[in-house]
Short mmCIF file of C-alpha atoms and ligand atoms in Angstrom, two decimals:
data_model
loop_
_atom_site.label_atom_id
_atom_site.label_comp_id
_atom_site.label_asym_id
_atom_site.label_seq_id
_atom_site.Cartn_x
_atom_site.Cartn_y
_atom_site.Cartn_z
CA MET K 6 89.11 -6.08 75.51
CA ALA K 7 87.73 -4.10 78.19
CA GLN K 8 86.49 -0.24 77.91
CA SER K 9 88.99 2.06 77.57
CA VAL K 10 90.26 4.46 80.19
CA GLU K 11 92.36 7.38 79.66
CA PRO K 12 95.05 7.56 82.16
CA LYS K 13 98.60 8.59 80.82
CA VAL K 14 101.25 5.94 81.44
CA VAL K 15 104.68 6.17 80.34
CA ILE K 16 106.94 3.08 80.51
CA VAL K 17 110.96 3.67 80.65
CA GLY K 18 112.79 0.77 79.10
CA SER K 19 111.60 -1.91 76.22
CA GLY K 20 113.02 -4.94 78.03
CA ILE K 21 110.74 -7.81 78.97
CA SER K 22 109.34 -5.97 81.97
CA GLY K 23 108.36 -3.11 80.20
CA ILE K 24 106.86 -4.85 77.24
CA ALA K 25 105.05 -7.01 79.71
CA ALA K 26 103.57 -4.02 81.54
CA ALA K 27 102.43 -2.61 78.48
CA HIS K 28 100.83 -5.80 77.06
CA ARG K 29 98.80 -6.14 80.41
CA LEU K 30 97.77 -2.58 80.56
CA VAL K 31 96.85 -2.44 76.61
CA LYS K 32 94.67 -5.79 77.18
CA ALA K 33 93.04 -4.22 80.23
CA GLY K 34 91.68 -1.21 77.91
CA PHE K 35 94.55 1.38 78.79
CA GLN K 36 94.85 3.50 75.65
CA ASN K 37 97.26 5.95 76.66
CA VAL K 38 100.44 3.83 76.91
CA ARG K 39 103.98 4.60 75.72
CA ILE K 40 107.22 3.27 75.94
CA LEU K 41 110.32 5.09 75.80
CA GLU K 42 113.50 3.07 74.99
CA ALA K 43 116.93 4.51 74.92
CA THR K 44 118.57 2.02 72.26
CA ALA K 45 117.22 1.07 68.80
CA ARG K 46 115.89 -2.19 69.78
CA SER K 47 113.25 -3.95 71.99
CA GLY K 48 114.67 -6.80 74.40
CA GLY K 49 117.16 -5.25 76.59
CA ARG K 50 119.10 -7.83 78.05
CA ILE K 51 117.25 -10.58 75.83
CA LYS K 52 119.49 -10.34 72.70
CA THR K 53 119.94 -12.94 70.11
CA GLY K 54 123.00 -12.59 67.71
CA LYS K 55 125.49 -14.42 65.30
CA LEU K 56 128.90 -15.82 65.53
CA GLY K 57 129.63 -16.75 61.83
CA ASN K 58 126.67 -18.78 61.07
CA THR K 59 125.91 -19.78 64.53
CA MET K 60 123.24 -18.41 66.66
CA ILE K 61 124.55 -17.19 69.89
CA GLU K 62 122.61 -15.50 72.75
CA ILE K 63 124.27 -12.47 73.80
CA GLY K 64 122.05 -12.20 76.68
CA ALA K 65 119.60 -14.50 78.51
CA ALA K 66 119.83 -17.95 76.95
CA PHE K 67 117.81 -20.46 79.22
CA ILE K 68 114.40 -20.56 80.47
CA HIS K 69 115.16 -21.42 84.41
CA GLY K 70 112.32 -23.99 85.28
CA PRO K 71 110.30 -24.60 82.15
CA SER K 72 107.14 -25.54 83.60
CA LYS K 73 103.65 -24.42 84.03
CA GLU K 74 104.58 -22.04 86.87
CA ASN K 75 106.96 -20.24 84.82
CA PRO K 76 105.03 -17.24 82.70
CA VAL K 77 107.98 -17.30 80.17
CA PHE K 78 107.59 -21.10 79.39
CA CYS K 79 103.58 -20.75 78.77
CA LEU K 80 103.92 -17.69 76.65
CA ALA K 81 106.80 -19.82 74.76
CA ARG K 82 104.69 -22.67 74.45
CA ASP K 83 101.72 -20.95 73.10
CA TYR K 84 103.52 -19.10 70.53
CA ASN K 85 104.96 -22.67 69.73
CA ILE K 86 108.70 -21.54 69.67
CA LEU K 87 110.10 -24.34 71.99
CA ASP K 88 111.38 -27.71 70.91
CA ALA K 89 109.55 -30.85 71.34
CA LYS K 90 111.62 -31.91 74.69
CA ALA K 91 110.92 -28.81 76.59
CA LEU K 92 107.28 -29.32 76.33
CA THR K 93 107.28 -32.97 77.56
CA PRO K 94 105.64 -33.52 80.65
CA GLU K 95 108.79 -35.46 81.82
CA ASN K 96 111.13 -32.46 81.48
CA GLN K 97 108.66 -30.15 83.10
CA ALA K 98 108.18 -32.59 86.08
CA VAL K 99 111.91 -32.44 87.10
CA HIS K 100 113.04 -30.60 90.47
CA VAL K 101 116.34 -28.72 90.18
CA ASP K 102 118.08 -31.12 92.64
CA GLU K 103 117.12 -34.18 90.24
CA TYR K 104 118.65 -32.56 86.96
CA PRO K 105 120.44 -34.85 84.85
CA PRO K 106 123.99 -33.86 85.05
CA LEU K 107 125.73 -32.29 81.94
CA VAL K 108 128.23 -34.97 80.29
CA PRO K 109 131.53 -33.04 81.27
CA ASN K 110 134.98 -32.91 80.11
CA TRP K 111 137.45 -31.80 82.78
CA PHE K 112 140.88 -30.49 81.87
CA THR K 113 143.57 -29.32 84.33
CA SER K 114 146.37 -26.72 83.99
CA SER K 115 148.90 -29.45 83.74
CA GLY K 116 147.53 -30.09 80.42
CA GLN K 117 145.70 -33.24 81.60
CA LYS K 118 142.16 -34.56 80.77
CA LEU K 119 140.82 -35.96 83.84
CA ASN K 120 138.42 -38.82 84.59
CA PRO K 121 135.27 -37.35 85.83
CA GLU K 122 135.44 -39.71 88.68
CA CYS K 123 138.72 -38.08 89.87
CA VAL K 124 136.63 -34.86 90.73
CA GLN K 125 133.76 -36.66 92.17
CA PRO K 126 134.88 -36.30 96.14
CA ALA K 127 135.10 -32.50 95.44
CA LEU K 128 131.74 -32.14 93.28
CA GLU K 129 130.08 -34.10 95.96
CA LEU K 130 131.43 -32.03 98.87
CA PHE K 131 130.49 -28.72 97.20
CA HIS K 132 126.74 -29.81 96.11
CA GLU K 133 126.24 -30.68 99.90
CA LEU K 134 127.20 -27.41 101.00
CA ILE K 135 126.10 -25.19 97.96
CA ASP K 136 122.65 -27.13 98.17
CA ASN K 137 121.99 -26.84 101.93
CA THR K 138 122.93 -23.26 102.81
CA PRO K 139 121.56 -21.94 106.02
CA GLN K 140 118.17 -20.20 105.97
CA GLY K 141 116.88 -17.24 107.84
CA LYS K 142 115.55 -19.18 110.52
CA ASN K 143 118.42 -21.34 111.22
CA HIS K 144 121.18 -19.04 110.92
CA LYS K 145 121.16 -16.73 114.12
CA LYS K 146 124.86 -16.27 114.31
CA GLN K 147 126.54 -14.12 111.77
CA SER K 148 129.52 -16.46 111.86
CA TRP K 149 129.43 -16.92 108.11
CA PRO K 150 128.23 -13.43 106.45
CA SER K 151 128.73 -14.76 102.92
CA VAL K 152 128.37 -17.96 101.09
CA GLY K 153 132.01 -18.01 100.44
CA ASP K 154 132.85 -17.65 104.10
CA PHE K 155 130.50 -20.43 104.74
CA ILE K 156 131.85 -22.80 102.00
CA ARG K 157 135.55 -21.97 102.81
CA SER K 158 135.12 -22.87 106.64
CA LYS K 159 132.94 -25.82 105.74
CA VAL K 160 135.45 -27.21 103.36
CA GLN K 161 138.43 -26.76 105.65
CA ARG K 162 136.63 -28.66 108.18
CA ARG K 163 135.18 -31.36 106.29
CA THR K 164 138.15 -32.26 103.96
CA ALA K 165 140.48 -32.28 107.09
CA LYS K 166 138.93 -35.54 107.92
CA ARG K 167 137.48 -36.84 104.54
CA TRP K 168 140.38 -36.21 102.52
CA LYS K 169 142.90 -37.08 105.21
CA GLY K 170 144.42 -40.10 103.34
CA LYS K 171 144.77 -38.48 100.10
CA ASP K 172 148.29 -37.27 98.75
CA LYS K 173 149.11 -33.70 98.49
CA ASN K 174 148.41 -33.49 94.62
CA THR K 175 145.14 -35.14 94.87
CA ARG K 176 144.30 -32.83 97.78
CA GLN K 177 145.37 -29.65 95.58
CA LEU K 178 143.26 -30.81 92.61
CA LEU K 179 140.12 -31.33 94.72
CA LEU K 180 140.47 -27.68 96.08
CA GLY K 181 140.99 -26.58 92.55
CA VAL K 182 137.48 -28.33 91.49
CA ILE K 183 135.92 -26.46 94.35
CA ASN K 184 137.51 -23.04 93.17
CA THR K 185 136.16 -23.81 89.63
CA MET K 186 132.72 -24.56 91.28
CA LEU K 187 132.93 -21.10 93.23
CA LYS K 188 133.85 -19.36 89.98
CA GLU K 189 130.57 -21.20 88.28
CA GLU K 190 128.34 -19.81 90.91
CA CYS K 191 129.69 -16.21 90.84
CA CYS K 192 128.69 -16.65 87.25
CA ALA K 193 125.24 -17.70 88.09
CA SER K 194 124.90 -14.87 90.58
CA ALA K 195 126.71 -12.28 88.78
CA THR K 196 128.87 -11.44 91.50
CA ALA K 197 132.72 -10.84 91.80
CA SER K 198 133.01 -12.95 94.51
CA MET K 199 131.18 -15.61 96.54
CA TYR K 200 132.33 -13.59 99.35
CA LYS K 201 130.09 -10.99 98.31
CA LEU K 202 126.95 -12.89 98.42
CA ASP K 203 124.82 -12.63 101.64
CA LEU K 204 124.56 -16.26 103.01
CA VAL K 205 120.87 -15.93 104.19
CA GLY K 206 120.04 -14.00 100.92
CA PHE K 207 121.19 -16.61 98.87
CA SER K 208 118.50 -19.14 99.87
CA MET K 209 115.62 -16.52 98.79
CA TYR K 210 116.26 -17.52 95.17
CA GLU K 211 113.66 -19.90 94.29
CA HIS K 212 113.72 -22.68 91.71
CA ILE K 213 111.07 -23.63 89.51
CA LYS K 214 110.29 -27.17 88.27
CA GLY K 215 111.81 -28.14 84.63
CA VAL K 216 115.32 -28.63 83.32
CA ASP K 217 116.48 -25.30 81.74
CA CYS K 218 115.63 -25.00 78.22
CA THR K 219 116.75 -22.88 75.30
CA PHE K 220 114.88 -21.26 72.34
CA PRO K 221 115.82 -23.37 69.10
CA SER K 222 115.48 -20.05 66.96
CA GLY K 223 116.65 -17.72 69.67
CA PHE K 224 115.33 -15.81 72.81
CA GLU K 225 114.49 -12.74 70.88
CA GLY K 226 111.98 -14.73 69.18
CA LEU K 227 109.73 -14.20 72.43
CA ILE K 228 110.12 -10.65 72.10
CA GLY K 229 109.21 -10.56 68.71
CA ASN K 230 105.87 -12.45 69.37
CA LEU K 231 105.02 -10.06 72.21
CA MET K 232 105.77 -6.81 70.11
CA SER K 233 103.67 -8.07 67.51
CA GLU K 234 100.65 -7.87 69.90
CA LEU K 235 101.05 -4.21 70.70
CA PRO K 236 100.48 -0.98 68.60
CA THR K 237 103.22 -0.58 66.14
CA ASP K 238 103.89 3.04 67.37
CA MET K 239 103.65 2.12 71.18
CA VAL K 240 107.64 2.20 71.35
CA THR K 241 109.80 5.30 70.79
CA TYR K 242 113.23 3.97 70.21
CA ASN K 243 116.51 5.88 70.62
CA ARG K 244 114.82 8.13 73.35
CA PRO K 245 116.51 8.01 76.56
CA VAL K 246 115.01 9.52 79.43
CA HIS K 247 116.89 12.07 81.16
CA CYS K 248 114.75 12.75 84.28
CA VAL K 249 111.50 11.72 85.68
CA HIS K 250 109.85 14.83 87.51
CA TRP K 251 107.36 13.38 89.97
CA ASN K 252 105.30 15.36 92.66
CA ASN K 253 104.43 18.07 90.04
CA GLY K 254 102.09 19.44 92.51
CA GLU K 255 98.18 19.21 92.45
CA ASN K 256 97.67 22.25 90.34
CA ASP K 257 99.40 20.58 87.41
CA VAL K 258 96.88 18.47 85.39
CA ASN K 259 99.39 15.22 85.32
CA PRO K 260 101.63 14.77 88.36
CA VAL K 261 104.72 13.48 86.53
CA THR K 262 106.46 14.98 83.88
CA VAL K 263 109.23 12.83 81.75
CA VAL K 264 112.06 14.79 80.43
CA CYS K 265 114.04 12.89 77.45
CA ASP K 266 117.48 13.60 76.48
CA ASP K 267 116.77 15.34 73.45
CA GLY K 268 114.53 17.74 75.59
CA GLU K 269 111.09 16.24 74.92
CA LYS K 270 108.72 16.64 77.65
CA ILE K 271 105.91 14.19 78.33
CA ALA K 272 103.17 14.63 80.85
CA ALA K 273 102.09 11.53 82.65
CA ASP K 274 99.93 10.20 85.51
CA HIS K 275 102.14 7.28 85.91
CA VAL K 276 105.57 6.07 85.09
CA ILE K 277 107.06 2.62 85.36
CA VAL K 278 110.38 2.57 85.44
CA THR K 279 112.16 -0.52 84.27
CA VAL K 280 115.94 0.35 84.15
CA SER K 281 118.41 -2.31 85.55
CA LEU K 282 119.59 -1.70 89.01
CA GLY K 283 123.06 -0.96 87.67
CA TYR K 284 121.64 2.00 85.67
CA LEU K 285 119.72 3.12 88.98
CA LYS K 286 122.85 2.80 90.93
CA LYS K 287 124.76 5.28 88.44
CA HIS K 288 122.01 7.58 87.53
CA HIS K 289 119.35 7.94 90.28
CA SER K 290 120.62 11.33 91.46
CA THR K 291 119.65 12.71 87.75
CA LEU K 292 116.90 10.33 86.92
CA PHE K 293 114.38 11.42 89.70
CA SER K 294 113.42 14.80 90.80
CA PRO K 295 112.86 15.17 93.71
CA PRO K 296 115.24 12.60 94.69
CA LEU K 297 114.47 9.16 95.78
CA PRO K 298 113.38 8.36 99.19
CA SER K 299 116.37 7.67 101.50
CA GLN K 300 114.87 4.13 102.19
CA LYS K 301 114.85 3.17 98.51
CA LEU K 302 118.05 4.62 97.98
CA ARG K 303 119.79 2.77 100.73
CA SER K 304 118.37 -0.37 98.99
CA ILE K 305 119.62 0.55 95.54
CA ASN K 306 123.11 1.05 96.83
CA LYS K 307 123.32 -2.09 99.21
CA LEU K 308 121.72 -4.81 96.44
CA GLY K 309 124.42 -6.24 94.25
CA PHE K 310 124.49 -5.88 90.71
CA GLY K 311 127.51 -7.52 88.85
CA THR K 312 128.81 -8.53 85.74
CA CYS K 313 128.76 -12.28 84.15
CA ASP K 314 129.87 -12.15 80.48
CA LYS K 315 130.01 -14.86 77.55
CA ILE K 316 133.06 -15.78 75.51
CA HIS K 317 131.97 -17.18 72.25
CA VAL K 318 134.67 -19.00 70.45
CA GLU K 319 134.36 -20.83 67.28
CA PHE K 320 136.92 -23.63 66.24
CA GLU K 321 137.56 -25.41 62.88
CA SER K 322 137.08 -28.84 64.51
CA PRO K 323 136.30 -30.04 68.13
CA TRP K 324 138.99 -30.63 70.53
CA TRP K 325 136.20 -31.89 73.12
CA ASP K 326 134.56 -35.34 73.17
CA ALA K 327 131.74 -35.98 70.70
CA ASP K 328 129.13 -36.36 73.78
CA CYS K 329 130.49 -33.31 75.77
CA GLU K 330 128.28 -30.71 76.67
CA ILE K 331 130.37 -28.66 79.23
CA ILE K 332 134.33 -28.36 79.58
CA TYR K 333 135.54 -27.54 82.89
CA LEU K 334 139.00 -26.00 83.52
CA VAL K 335 140.69 -26.63 87.12
CA TRP K 336 144.01 -24.80 88.18
CA ASN K 337 145.85 -27.37 90.02
CA ASP K 338 148.36 -24.90 91.55
CA GLU K 339 145.67 -22.75 93.66
CA GLU K 340 146.28 -23.37 97.39
CA ASN K 341 143.64 -21.27 98.75
CA ILE K 342 139.70 -21.43 98.39
CA SER K 343 139.37 -18.61 96.40
CA ASP K 344 137.42 -17.27 93.45
CA GLN K 345 139.23 -13.95 92.47
CA VAL K 346 142.54 -13.33 90.89
CA SER K 347 144.82 -10.62 92.22
CA ASP K 348 146.75 -9.59 89.02
CA LEU K 349 143.79 -8.77 86.37
CA SER K 350 146.24 -8.13 83.56
CA LYS K 351 148.35 -11.31 84.05
CA ASP K 352 145.53 -13.84 85.07
CA TRP K 353 142.04 -12.57 84.10
CA THR K 354 141.58 -15.83 82.01
CA ARG K 355 141.72 -17.70 85.43
CA LYS K 356 138.10 -16.77 86.20
CA ILE K 357 136.83 -18.22 83.25
CA SER K 358 135.52 -21.66 84.78
CA SER K 359 133.82 -23.46 82.03
CA PHE K 360 132.99 -23.49 78.49
CA SER K 361 129.31 -24.73 77.47
CA VAL K 362 129.45 -26.58 73.99
CA LEU K 363 126.63 -25.30 71.76
CA LYS K 364 124.83 -27.34 69.61
CA PRO K 365 126.65 -27.89 66.23
CA SER K 366 125.22 -25.83 63.67
CA GLU K 367 123.66 -27.04 60.26
CA SER K 368 126.77 -25.55 58.55
CA GLY K 369 129.04 -27.61 60.73
CA SER K 370 130.41 -24.90 62.90
CA HIS K 371 132.00 -25.76 66.65
CA VAL K 372 131.25 -23.11 69.11
CA LEU K 373 131.95 -22.78 72.66
CA CYS K 374 130.46 -20.39 75.31
CA GLY K 375 132.84 -19.20 78.03
CA TRP K 376 131.64 -17.90 81.29
CA ILE K 377 133.35 -15.29 83.28
CA SER K 378 132.26 -13.09 85.94
CA GLY K 379 133.23 -10.19 88.00
CA HIS K 380 136.18 -7.83 87.71
CA GLU K 381 137.87 -10.09 85.32
CA ALA K 382 135.09 -9.94 82.86
CA GLU K 383 135.07 -6.09 83.15
CA PHE K 384 138.56 -6.10 82.61
CA MET K 385 138.45 -8.49 79.52
CA GLU K 386 135.66 -6.26 78.01
CA LYS K 387 138.05 -3.63 77.46
CA LEU K 388 140.74 -5.44 75.95
CA PRO K 389 141.48 -5.43 72.30
CA GLU K 390 139.85 -8.61 70.38
CA GLU K 391 143.33 -9.74 69.31
CA GLU K 392 144.77 -9.70 73.32
CA ILE K 393 141.75 -11.84 74.21
CA ARG K 394 142.39 -14.06 71.33
CA ARG K 395 146.02 -14.58 72.31
CA SER K 396 145.11 -14.99 75.87
CA LEU K 397 142.29 -17.53 75.09
CA THR K 398 144.52 -19.65 72.88
CA GLU K 399 147.09 -19.74 75.43
CA LEU K 400 144.50 -20.99 78.15
CA ILE K 401 143.54 -23.67 75.78
CA HIS K 402 146.93 -24.79 74.93
CA THR K 403 148.01 -24.89 78.72
CA PHE K 404 144.72 -27.05 79.56
CA THR K 405 144.97 -29.33 76.59
CA GLY K 406 148.68 -29.60 75.96
CA ASP K 407 147.64 -29.04 72.18
CA THR K 408 149.53 -26.17 70.64
CA THR K 409 147.70 -26.68 67.25
CA ILE K 410 144.32 -25.50 68.40
CA THR K 411 143.73 -22.07 66.99
CA PRO K 412 140.15 -20.02 67.61
CA LYS K 413 138.55 -19.03 64.36
CA ARG K 414 136.39 -16.34 65.47
CA ILE K 415 135.86 -14.80 69.08
CA MET K 416 132.61 -12.76 70.24
CA CYS K 417 132.88 -11.31 73.80
CA THR K 418 129.74 -9.79 75.57
CA GLN K 419 130.00 -6.36 77.21
CA TRP K 420 127.37 -5.99 79.65
CA PHE K 421 129.48 -3.99 82.29
CA HIS K 422 130.33 -1.25 79.61
CA ASP K 423 126.81 -1.16 78.02
CA PRO K 424 125.78 2.31 79.07
CA TRP K 425 121.92 1.28 79.37
CA THR K 426 122.70 -1.86 81.60
CA LEU K 427 125.91 -1.29 83.26
CA GLY K 428 126.02 -4.89 84.44
CA SER K 429 124.11 -8.13 83.94
CA TYR K 430 121.84 -9.03 86.76
CA SER K 431 121.26 -8.48 90.43
CA HIS K 432 122.21 -10.52 93.61
CA LEU K 433 121.63 -10.03 97.20
CA ALA K 434 125.11 -8.88 98.40
CA VAL K 435 126.36 -9.24 102.14
CA GLY K 436 123.87 -7.42 104.35
CA CYS K 437 120.94 -7.36 102.25
CA SER K 438 117.67 -8.91 102.90
CA ALA K 439 114.02 -9.36 101.83
CA HIS K 440 113.34 -5.58 102.80
CA ASP K 441 115.79 -4.15 100.15
CA ILE K 442 113.71 -5.91 97.43
CA LYS K 443 110.62 -4.77 98.82
CA SER K 444 111.69 -1.19 99.14
CA MET K 445 112.94 -1.53 95.48
CA MET K 446 109.48 -2.34 94.39
CA GLU K 447 107.47 0.41 96.44
CA PRO K 448 105.72 3.06 94.27
CA LEU K 449 105.92 6.64 95.00
CA PRO K 450 104.96 8.67 96.63
CA LYS K 451 104.90 6.54 99.66
CA ARG K 452 102.19 8.25 101.47
CA ARG K 453 98.89 6.24 101.06
CA ASN K 454 96.36 9.29 101.35
CA GLN K 455 97.84 11.09 98.58
CA THR K 456 95.69 12.74 96.17
CA GLN K 457 97.89 11.54 93.19
CA PRO K 458 99.11 8.12 94.18
CA LEU K 459 101.33 5.49 91.95
CA GLN K 460 103.18 8.49 90.10
CA VAL K 461 106.21 6.50 89.87
CA LEU K 462 106.26 2.63 89.81
CA PHE K 463 109.20 0.35 89.81
CA ALA K 464 109.53 -3.01 87.74
CA GLY K 465 112.66 -5.05 86.47
CA GLU K 466 114.32 -8.20 87.38
CA ALA K 467 115.87 -6.56 90.58
CA THR K 468 112.42 -5.99 91.74
CA HIS K 469 111.54 -9.62 92.42
CA SER K 470 111.20 -11.17 95.78
CA CYS K 471 112.26 -14.78 94.63
CA TYR K 472 112.83 -14.88 90.75
CA TYR K 473 115.35 -11.62 90.79
CA SER K 474 118.08 -12.05 87.98
CA THR K 475 115.81 -13.85 85.64
CA VAL K 476 113.62 -13.05 82.47
CA HIS K 477 110.44 -14.82 84.30
CA GLY K 478 110.93 -12.86 87.22
CA ALA K 479 111.27 -9.44 84.98
CA LEU K 480 108.25 -10.41 83.19
CA LEU K 481 106.31 -10.94 86.52
CA THR K 482 107.32 -7.57 87.90
CA GLY K 483 105.87 -5.78 84.69
CA TRP K 484 102.49 -7.53 85.14
CA ARG K 485 102.79 -6.69 88.75
CA GLU K 486 102.96 -3.07 88.47
CA ALA K 487 100.63 -2.97 85.45
CA ASP K 488 97.96 -4.81 87.88
CA ARG K 489 98.87 -2.23 90.53
CA LEU K 490 97.31 0.41 88.19
CA ILE K 491 94.81 -1.78 86.64
CA LEU K 492 93.41 -2.14 90.38
CA HIS K 493 94.01 1.39 91.30
CA HIS K 494 91.79 2.53 88.59
CA SER K 495 89.13 -0.04 88.79
CA SER K 496 88.70 0.84 92.23
CA SER K 497 88.62 4.38 91.96
CA GLY K 498 85.64 4.07 89.18
CA SER K 499 87.71 5.27 86.36
CA PHE K 500 87.81 1.64 84.95
CA PRO K 501 85.14 -1.01 84.51
C1 LIG R 16 125.03 -12.48 80.04
C2 LIG R 16 123.30 -12.74 80.57
C3 LIG R 16 122.56 -13.86 80.67
C4 LIG R 16 121.50 -14.24 81.16
N1 LIG R 16 120.91 -15.34 81.23
C5 LIG R 16 119.81 -15.36 81.43
C6 LIG R 16 119.19 -16.68 81.64
O1 LIG R 16 119.49 -17.75 80.76
N2 LIG R 16 117.95 -16.78 81.95
C7 LIG R 16 117.34 -15.88 82.55
O2 LIG R 16 116.22 -16.04 83.01
N3 LIG R 16 117.79 -14.67 82.79
C8 LIG R 16 119.16 -14.33 82.39
N4 LIG R 16 119.64 -13.39 82.28
C9 LIG R 16 118.92 -12.08 82.77
C10 LIG R 16 117.74 -11.41 82.26
O3 LIG R 16 118.34 -11.49 80.91
C11 LIG R 16 117.21 -10.28 82.78
O4 LIG R 16 116.79 -10.45 84.11
C12 LIG R 16 116.16 -9.80 82.13
O5 LIG R 16 115.88 -9.73 80.72
C13 LIG R 16 115.85 -8.32 82.51
O6 LIG R 16 114.69 -7.82 82.14
P1 LIG R 16 114.31 -6.14 82.58
O7 LIG R 16 113.15 -5.85 81.78
O8 LIG R 16 114.20 -6.12 83.96
O9 LIG R 16 115.47 -5.20 82.30
P2 LIG R 16 116.22 -4.66 80.72
O10 LIG R 16 116.26 -5.92 79.83
O11 LIG R 16 117.71 -4.42 81.17
O12 LIG R 16 115.19 -3.72 80.11
C14 LIG R 16 115.49 -2.16 80.63
C15 LIG R 16 115.51 -1.39 79.36
O13 LIG R 16 115.73 -0.35 79.79
C16 LIG R 16 116.41 0.72 78.83
N5 LIG R 16 116.82 1.84 79.46
C17 LIG R 16 117.80 1.90 80.09
N6 LIG R 16 117.90 3.29 80.55
C18 LIG R 16 116.96 3.82 79.95
C19 LIG R 16 116.68 5.15 80.05
N7 LIG R 16 117.14 6.30 80.68
N8 LIG R 16 115.69 5.64 79.29
C20 LIG R 16 115.15 4.75 78.15
N9 LIG R 16 115.34 3.68 78.44
C21 LIG R 16 116.36 3.10 78.98
C22 LIG R 16 117.32 -0.60 78.41
O14 LIG R 16 117.95 -0.01 77.27
C23 LIG R 16 116.50 -1.68 78.24
O15 LIG R 16 116.01 -2.06 76.95
C24 LIG R 16 120.90 -12.91 81.82
C25 LIG R 16 121.55 -11.70 81.53
C26 LIG R 16 122.71 -11.50 80.96
C27 LIG R 16 123.15 -10.01 80.88
#
């Protein structure tokens, strides 16, 4: 380990980005590092739980792109917490557009189980479009501001020719499949609608090679391993930060004072803020004094932060095929290309596009994970459990035609109403660009010749330019801000 140095660093938040920053600083010899965490646990949006005897992921579940370029994969591999398949070179070599498709079961709202071949024309068209959205350089005209506008316009044009010979019912079913896929994408991007997602911004997200994998014993195992390498008293739990007072003035020994909800005041040279974009949107005016510069504020307001929730449902016995990995629901009465419902209280379950089949646990439980996003998810979060159970049972009866199916246990996530997250993850809303993410990550104060630079630094998933919304993106931002401090102190001579 390098020689110790004395700058006082406070990290706000003990999610993966905060933990990663602390790790890097401690390894580099910083001894005065403290993490303040609002809740009673570390991990933030990485949270593993249980439904009956089955392990469930309440937050992140997948390593997106498990291969050497992904730091989460490398850590998990080194901690030996992945299964053998994820470690194979074959798994790591697969590019996202070569993914083996999951084995699906398709059900329609008229209670039919479809032959997967029936939906193929719609799936082909959807992938043709979503995998080839215009990028910045070939999208000069603002004819389609959003991904939704682009898909709608292209589907209308291409199906007029392609599906000409098909009867009305088949065309309607295929449109229903397009809507199901749009709702799937809403979950992937945590947006209320694909009409809110910037078309050019959409292609800023970069995929890493490797077929997504999960953690056999839960994502929180990664947090446990990382925490075990930090000094035990580094994190203070149940200690929400109320305000970061920066630019204290040159007469003050430390340029920043962090004031906690309980009144404790902590002097610091540097504060790394890792709270979610949702938290920043709601609380920036009280969280910073003086207020954030207008450019950063504009970006905080413009960038999108939406909800993707999971509905875990346990059944006594499976009603899907033994080899099924995902169940898709297709409404065959939807005339328009749309991904939102107009009457939330009546139709919120229409937003549930699919259920992933969790691997059966040793105890033999059969658990599905339903996906729902946007205002429909936010509405669901406030419903009583009995009401959710009733609506879900009705949904499954409608799609299977089997009225004997009864959920045994249900557990819904509530990321929108979590006061320390206020949503799930970030996306590039219409009108956003790379500049907004850049201004999010810009440290304060902005002027270069400050005698007390790098007072407030910003990490967290929403500050990564191409891996936003992911765990690896969040982790890299923690390392990035730690490196910024390490470089600063090594070049200013206070560091070897
Ligand atoms: C449902 C869901 C599914 C997801 N699935 C995946 C997936 O499969 N793969 C993937 O890569 N990513 C996934 N993600 C995204 C991933 O979980 C996040 O991008 C990542 O965990 C964010 O880490 P972070 O450190 O930026 O933020 P967080 O984990 O949110 O950490 C911020 C911390 O700050 C704390 N905090 C907030 N306010 C204060 C305050 N005032 N004072 C002190 N502490 C405060 C919070 O309690 C929290 O612990 C998913 C997220 C959700 C919600």
